[in-house]
mmCIF file with all atom_site columns, C-alpha atoms in Angstrom:
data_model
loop_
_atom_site.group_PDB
_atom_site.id
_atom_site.type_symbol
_atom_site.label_atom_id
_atom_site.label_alt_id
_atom_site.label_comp_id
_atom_site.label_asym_id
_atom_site.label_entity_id
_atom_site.label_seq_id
_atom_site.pdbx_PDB_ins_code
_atom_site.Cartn_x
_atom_site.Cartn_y
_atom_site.Cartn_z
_atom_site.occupancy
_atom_site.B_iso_or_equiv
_atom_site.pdbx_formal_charge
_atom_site.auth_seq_id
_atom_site.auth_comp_id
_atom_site.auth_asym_id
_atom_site.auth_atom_id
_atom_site.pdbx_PDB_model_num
ATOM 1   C CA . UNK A 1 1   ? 104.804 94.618  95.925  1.00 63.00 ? 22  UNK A CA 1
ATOM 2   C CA . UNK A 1 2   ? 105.092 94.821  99.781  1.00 74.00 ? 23  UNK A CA 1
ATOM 3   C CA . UNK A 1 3   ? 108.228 97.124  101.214 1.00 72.00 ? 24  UNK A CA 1
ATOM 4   C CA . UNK A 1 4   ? 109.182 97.074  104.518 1.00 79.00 ? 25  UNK A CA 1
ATOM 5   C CA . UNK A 1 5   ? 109.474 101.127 105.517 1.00 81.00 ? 26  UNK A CA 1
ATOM 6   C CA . UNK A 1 6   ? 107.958 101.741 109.372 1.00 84.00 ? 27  UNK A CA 1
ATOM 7   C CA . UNK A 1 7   ? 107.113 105.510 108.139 1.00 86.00 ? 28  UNK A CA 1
ATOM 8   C CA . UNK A 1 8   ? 108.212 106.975 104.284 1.00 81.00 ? 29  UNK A CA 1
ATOM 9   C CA . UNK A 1 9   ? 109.664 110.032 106.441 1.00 85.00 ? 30  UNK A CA 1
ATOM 10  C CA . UNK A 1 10  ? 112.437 107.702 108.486 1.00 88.00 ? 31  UNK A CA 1
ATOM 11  C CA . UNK A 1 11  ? 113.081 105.134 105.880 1.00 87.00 ? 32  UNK A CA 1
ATOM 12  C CA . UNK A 1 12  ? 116.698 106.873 105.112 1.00 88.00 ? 33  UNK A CA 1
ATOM 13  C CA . UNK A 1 13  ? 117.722 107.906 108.803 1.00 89.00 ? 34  UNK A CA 1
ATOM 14  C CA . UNK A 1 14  ? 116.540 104.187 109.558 1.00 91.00 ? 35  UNK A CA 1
ATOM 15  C CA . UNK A 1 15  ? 118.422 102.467 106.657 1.00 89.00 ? 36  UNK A CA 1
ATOM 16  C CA . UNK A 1 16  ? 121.817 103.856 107.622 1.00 92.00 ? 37  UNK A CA 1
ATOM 17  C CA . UNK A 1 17  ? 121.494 103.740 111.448 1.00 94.00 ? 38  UNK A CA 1
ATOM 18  C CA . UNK A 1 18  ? 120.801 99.864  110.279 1.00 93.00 ? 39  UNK A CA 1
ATOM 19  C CA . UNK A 1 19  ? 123.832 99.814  108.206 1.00 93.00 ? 40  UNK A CA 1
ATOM 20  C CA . UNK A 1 20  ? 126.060 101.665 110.611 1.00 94.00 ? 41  UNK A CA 1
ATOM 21  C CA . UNK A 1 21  ? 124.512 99.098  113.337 1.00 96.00 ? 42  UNK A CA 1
ATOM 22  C CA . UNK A 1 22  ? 124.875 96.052  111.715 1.00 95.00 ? 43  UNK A CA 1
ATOM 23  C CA . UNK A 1 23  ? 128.563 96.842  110.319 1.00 95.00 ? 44  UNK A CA 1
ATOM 24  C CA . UNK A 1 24  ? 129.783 98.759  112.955 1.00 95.00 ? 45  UNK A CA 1
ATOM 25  C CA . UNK A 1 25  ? 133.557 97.017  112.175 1.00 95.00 ? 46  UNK A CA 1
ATOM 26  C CA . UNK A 1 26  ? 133.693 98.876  109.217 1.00 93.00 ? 47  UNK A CA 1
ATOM 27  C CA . UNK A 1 27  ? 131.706 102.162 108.757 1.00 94.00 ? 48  UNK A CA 1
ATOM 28  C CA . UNK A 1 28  ? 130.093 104.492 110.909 1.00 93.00 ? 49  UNK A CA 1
ATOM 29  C CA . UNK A 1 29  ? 127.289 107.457 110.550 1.00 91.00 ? 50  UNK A CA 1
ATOM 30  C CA . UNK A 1 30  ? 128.417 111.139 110.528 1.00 86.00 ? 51  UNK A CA 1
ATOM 31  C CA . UNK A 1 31  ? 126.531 112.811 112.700 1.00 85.00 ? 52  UNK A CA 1
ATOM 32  C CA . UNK A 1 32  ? 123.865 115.314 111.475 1.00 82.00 ? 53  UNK A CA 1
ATOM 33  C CA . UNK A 1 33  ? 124.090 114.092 108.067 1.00 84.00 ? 54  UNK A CA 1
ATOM 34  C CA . UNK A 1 34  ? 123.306 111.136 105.962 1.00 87.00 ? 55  UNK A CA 1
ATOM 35  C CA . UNK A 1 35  ? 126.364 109.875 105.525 1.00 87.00 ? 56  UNK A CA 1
ATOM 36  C CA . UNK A 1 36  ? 128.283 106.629 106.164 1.00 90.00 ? 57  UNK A CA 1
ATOM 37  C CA . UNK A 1 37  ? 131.925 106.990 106.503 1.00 89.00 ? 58  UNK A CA 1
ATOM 38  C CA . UNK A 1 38  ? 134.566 104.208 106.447 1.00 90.00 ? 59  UNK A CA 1
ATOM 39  C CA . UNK A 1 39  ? 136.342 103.552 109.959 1.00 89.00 ? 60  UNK A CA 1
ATOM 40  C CA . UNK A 1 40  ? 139.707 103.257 108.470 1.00 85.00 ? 61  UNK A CA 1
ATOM 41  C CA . UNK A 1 41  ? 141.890 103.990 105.427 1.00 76.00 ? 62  UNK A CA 1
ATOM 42  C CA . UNK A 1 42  ? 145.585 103.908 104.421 1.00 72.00 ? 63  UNK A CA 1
ATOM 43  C CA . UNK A 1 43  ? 147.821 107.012 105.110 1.00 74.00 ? 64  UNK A CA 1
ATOM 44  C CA . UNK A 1 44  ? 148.623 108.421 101.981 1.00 75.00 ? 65  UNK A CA 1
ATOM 45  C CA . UNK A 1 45  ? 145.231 106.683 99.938  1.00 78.00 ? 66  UNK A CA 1
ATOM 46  C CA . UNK A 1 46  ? 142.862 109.360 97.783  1.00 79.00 ? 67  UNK A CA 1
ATOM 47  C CA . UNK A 1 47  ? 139.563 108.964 99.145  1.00 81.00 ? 68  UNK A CA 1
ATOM 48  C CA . UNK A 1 48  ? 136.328 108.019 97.149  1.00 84.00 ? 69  UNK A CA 1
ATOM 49  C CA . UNK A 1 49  ? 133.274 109.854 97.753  1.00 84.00 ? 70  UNK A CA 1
ATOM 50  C CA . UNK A 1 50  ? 130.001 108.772 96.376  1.00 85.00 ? 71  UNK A CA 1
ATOM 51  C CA . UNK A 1 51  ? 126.204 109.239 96.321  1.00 81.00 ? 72  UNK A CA 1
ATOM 52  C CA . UNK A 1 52  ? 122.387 109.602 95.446  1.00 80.00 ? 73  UNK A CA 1
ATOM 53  C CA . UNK A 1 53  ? 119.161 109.617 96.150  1.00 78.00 ? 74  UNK A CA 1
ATOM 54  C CA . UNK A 1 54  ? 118.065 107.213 98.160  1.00 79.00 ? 75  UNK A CA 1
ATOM 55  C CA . UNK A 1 55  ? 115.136 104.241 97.091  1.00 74.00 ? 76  UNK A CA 1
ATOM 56  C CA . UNK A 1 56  ? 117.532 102.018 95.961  1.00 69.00 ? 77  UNK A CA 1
ATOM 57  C CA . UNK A 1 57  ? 119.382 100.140 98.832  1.00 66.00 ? 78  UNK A CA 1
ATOM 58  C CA . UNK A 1 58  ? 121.978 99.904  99.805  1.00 60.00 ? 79  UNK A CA 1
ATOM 59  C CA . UNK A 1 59  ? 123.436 101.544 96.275  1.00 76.00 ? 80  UNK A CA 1
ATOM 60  C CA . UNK A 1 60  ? 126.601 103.472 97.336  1.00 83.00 ? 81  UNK A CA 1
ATOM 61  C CA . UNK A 1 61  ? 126.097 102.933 101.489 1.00 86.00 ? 82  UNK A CA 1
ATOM 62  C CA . UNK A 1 62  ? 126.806 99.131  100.773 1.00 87.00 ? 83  UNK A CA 1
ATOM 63  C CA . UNK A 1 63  ? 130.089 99.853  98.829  1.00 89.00 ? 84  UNK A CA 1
ATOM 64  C CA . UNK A 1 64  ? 131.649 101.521 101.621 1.00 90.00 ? 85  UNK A CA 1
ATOM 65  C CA . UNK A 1 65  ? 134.625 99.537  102.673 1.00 86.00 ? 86  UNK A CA 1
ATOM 66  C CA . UNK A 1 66  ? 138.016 98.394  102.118 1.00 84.00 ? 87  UNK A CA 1
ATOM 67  C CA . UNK A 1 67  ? 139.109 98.609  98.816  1.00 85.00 ? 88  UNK A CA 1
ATOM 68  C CA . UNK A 1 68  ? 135.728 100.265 97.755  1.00 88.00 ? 89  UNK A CA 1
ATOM 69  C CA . UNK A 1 69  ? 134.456 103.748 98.929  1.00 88.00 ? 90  UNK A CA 1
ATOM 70  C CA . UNK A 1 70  ? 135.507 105.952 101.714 1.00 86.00 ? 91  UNK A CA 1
ATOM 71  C CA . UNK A 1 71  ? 131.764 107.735 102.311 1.00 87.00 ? 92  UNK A CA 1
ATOM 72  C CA . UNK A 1 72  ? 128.923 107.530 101.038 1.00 88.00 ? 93  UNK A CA 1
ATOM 73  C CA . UNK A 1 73  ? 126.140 110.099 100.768 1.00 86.00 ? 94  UNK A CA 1
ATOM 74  C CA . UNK A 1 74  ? 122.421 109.459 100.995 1.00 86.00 ? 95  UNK A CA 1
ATOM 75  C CA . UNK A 1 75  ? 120.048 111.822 99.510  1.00 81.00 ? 96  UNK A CA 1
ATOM 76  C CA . UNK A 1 76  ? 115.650 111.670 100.242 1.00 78.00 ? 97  UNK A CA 1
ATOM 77  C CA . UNK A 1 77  ? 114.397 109.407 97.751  1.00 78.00 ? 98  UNK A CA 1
ATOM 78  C CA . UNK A 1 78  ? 114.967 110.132 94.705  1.00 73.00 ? 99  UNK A CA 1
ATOM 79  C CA . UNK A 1 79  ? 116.735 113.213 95.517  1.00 72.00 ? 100 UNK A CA 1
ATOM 80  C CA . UNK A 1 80  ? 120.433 114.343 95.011  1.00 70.00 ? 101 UNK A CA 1
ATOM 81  C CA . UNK A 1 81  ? 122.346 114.794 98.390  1.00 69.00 ? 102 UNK A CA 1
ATOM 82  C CA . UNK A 1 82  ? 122.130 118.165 99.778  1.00 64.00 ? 103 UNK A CA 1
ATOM 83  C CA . UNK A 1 83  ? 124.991 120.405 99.411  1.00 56.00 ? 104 UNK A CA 1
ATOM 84  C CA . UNK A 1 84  ? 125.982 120.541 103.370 1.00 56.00 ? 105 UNK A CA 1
ATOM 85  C CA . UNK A 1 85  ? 126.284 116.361 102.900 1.00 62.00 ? 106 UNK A CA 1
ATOM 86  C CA . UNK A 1 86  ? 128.282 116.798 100.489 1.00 57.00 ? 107 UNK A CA 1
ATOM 87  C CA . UNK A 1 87  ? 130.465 119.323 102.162 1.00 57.00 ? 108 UNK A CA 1
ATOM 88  C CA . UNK A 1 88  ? 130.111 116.741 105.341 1.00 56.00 ? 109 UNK A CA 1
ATOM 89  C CA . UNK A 1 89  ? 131.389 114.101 103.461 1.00 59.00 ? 110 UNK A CA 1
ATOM 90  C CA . UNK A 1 90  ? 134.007 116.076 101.950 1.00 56.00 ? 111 UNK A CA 1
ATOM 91  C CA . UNK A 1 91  ? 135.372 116.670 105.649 1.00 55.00 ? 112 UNK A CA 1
ATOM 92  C CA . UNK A 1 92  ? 135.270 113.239 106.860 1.00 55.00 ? 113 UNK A CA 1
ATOM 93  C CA . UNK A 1 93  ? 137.375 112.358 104.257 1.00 56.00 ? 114 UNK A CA 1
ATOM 94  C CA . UNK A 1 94  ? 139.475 115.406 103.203 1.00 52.00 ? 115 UNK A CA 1
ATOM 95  C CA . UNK A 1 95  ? 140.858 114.987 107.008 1.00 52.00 ? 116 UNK A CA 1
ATOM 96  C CA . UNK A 1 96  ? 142.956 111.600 106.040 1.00 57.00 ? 117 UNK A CA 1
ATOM 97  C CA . UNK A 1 97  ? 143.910 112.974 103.019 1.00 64.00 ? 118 UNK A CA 1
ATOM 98  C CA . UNK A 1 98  ? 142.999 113.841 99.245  1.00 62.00 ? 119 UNK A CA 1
ATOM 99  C CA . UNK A 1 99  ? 139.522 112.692 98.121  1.00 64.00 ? 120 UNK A CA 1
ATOM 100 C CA . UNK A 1 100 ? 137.743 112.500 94.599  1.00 62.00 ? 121 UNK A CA 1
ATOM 101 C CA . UNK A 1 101 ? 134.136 113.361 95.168  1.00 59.00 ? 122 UNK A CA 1
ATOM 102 C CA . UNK A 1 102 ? 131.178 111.701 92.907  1.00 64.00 ? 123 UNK A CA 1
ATOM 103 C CA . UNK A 1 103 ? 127.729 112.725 93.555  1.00 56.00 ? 124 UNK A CA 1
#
């Protein structure tokens, strides 16, 4: 099977800079981290934080929205998050409210 990856190295950084690009309405990248964060959410609403390794897009960038999560956090493929992602995530979040984090 064929995949369309430019270099292994840049396929994350590239996949949410897509993402971030293409649904720039709705989300937007933290910088310094791999992390897509939801423009907007509801005074008052508990965040939801999820994440993973990365390899199988767009699993937990593409469920960032309204009603769905309010970050998401991409690890390397097939690797867990780091923990300053996490902690980036938690921040982006944490400053509109509470947040339950999932990774």
């Amino acid at each position: 099977m064929k995949k369309i990856i430019n270099k292994p190295e840049n396929v994350v950084t590239e996949m949410l800079d897509g993402l971030a690009y293409v649904h720039s309405d709705l989300v937007h990248r933290v910088d310094g981290f791999d992390i897509i964060l939801r423009n907007e959410q509801a005074a008052g609403q508990v965040g939801l934080i999820s994440g993973g390794g990365s390899g199988h897009e767009p699993a937990h960038a593409g469920f960032v929205g309204d009603g769905m999560l309010s970050a998401a956090i991409a690890g390397a493929v097939f690797t867990s998050p780091t923990f300053l992602s996490n902690f980036g995530s938690y921040q982006g979040s944490r400053s509109r409210g509470w947040c339950l984090h999932d990774c």
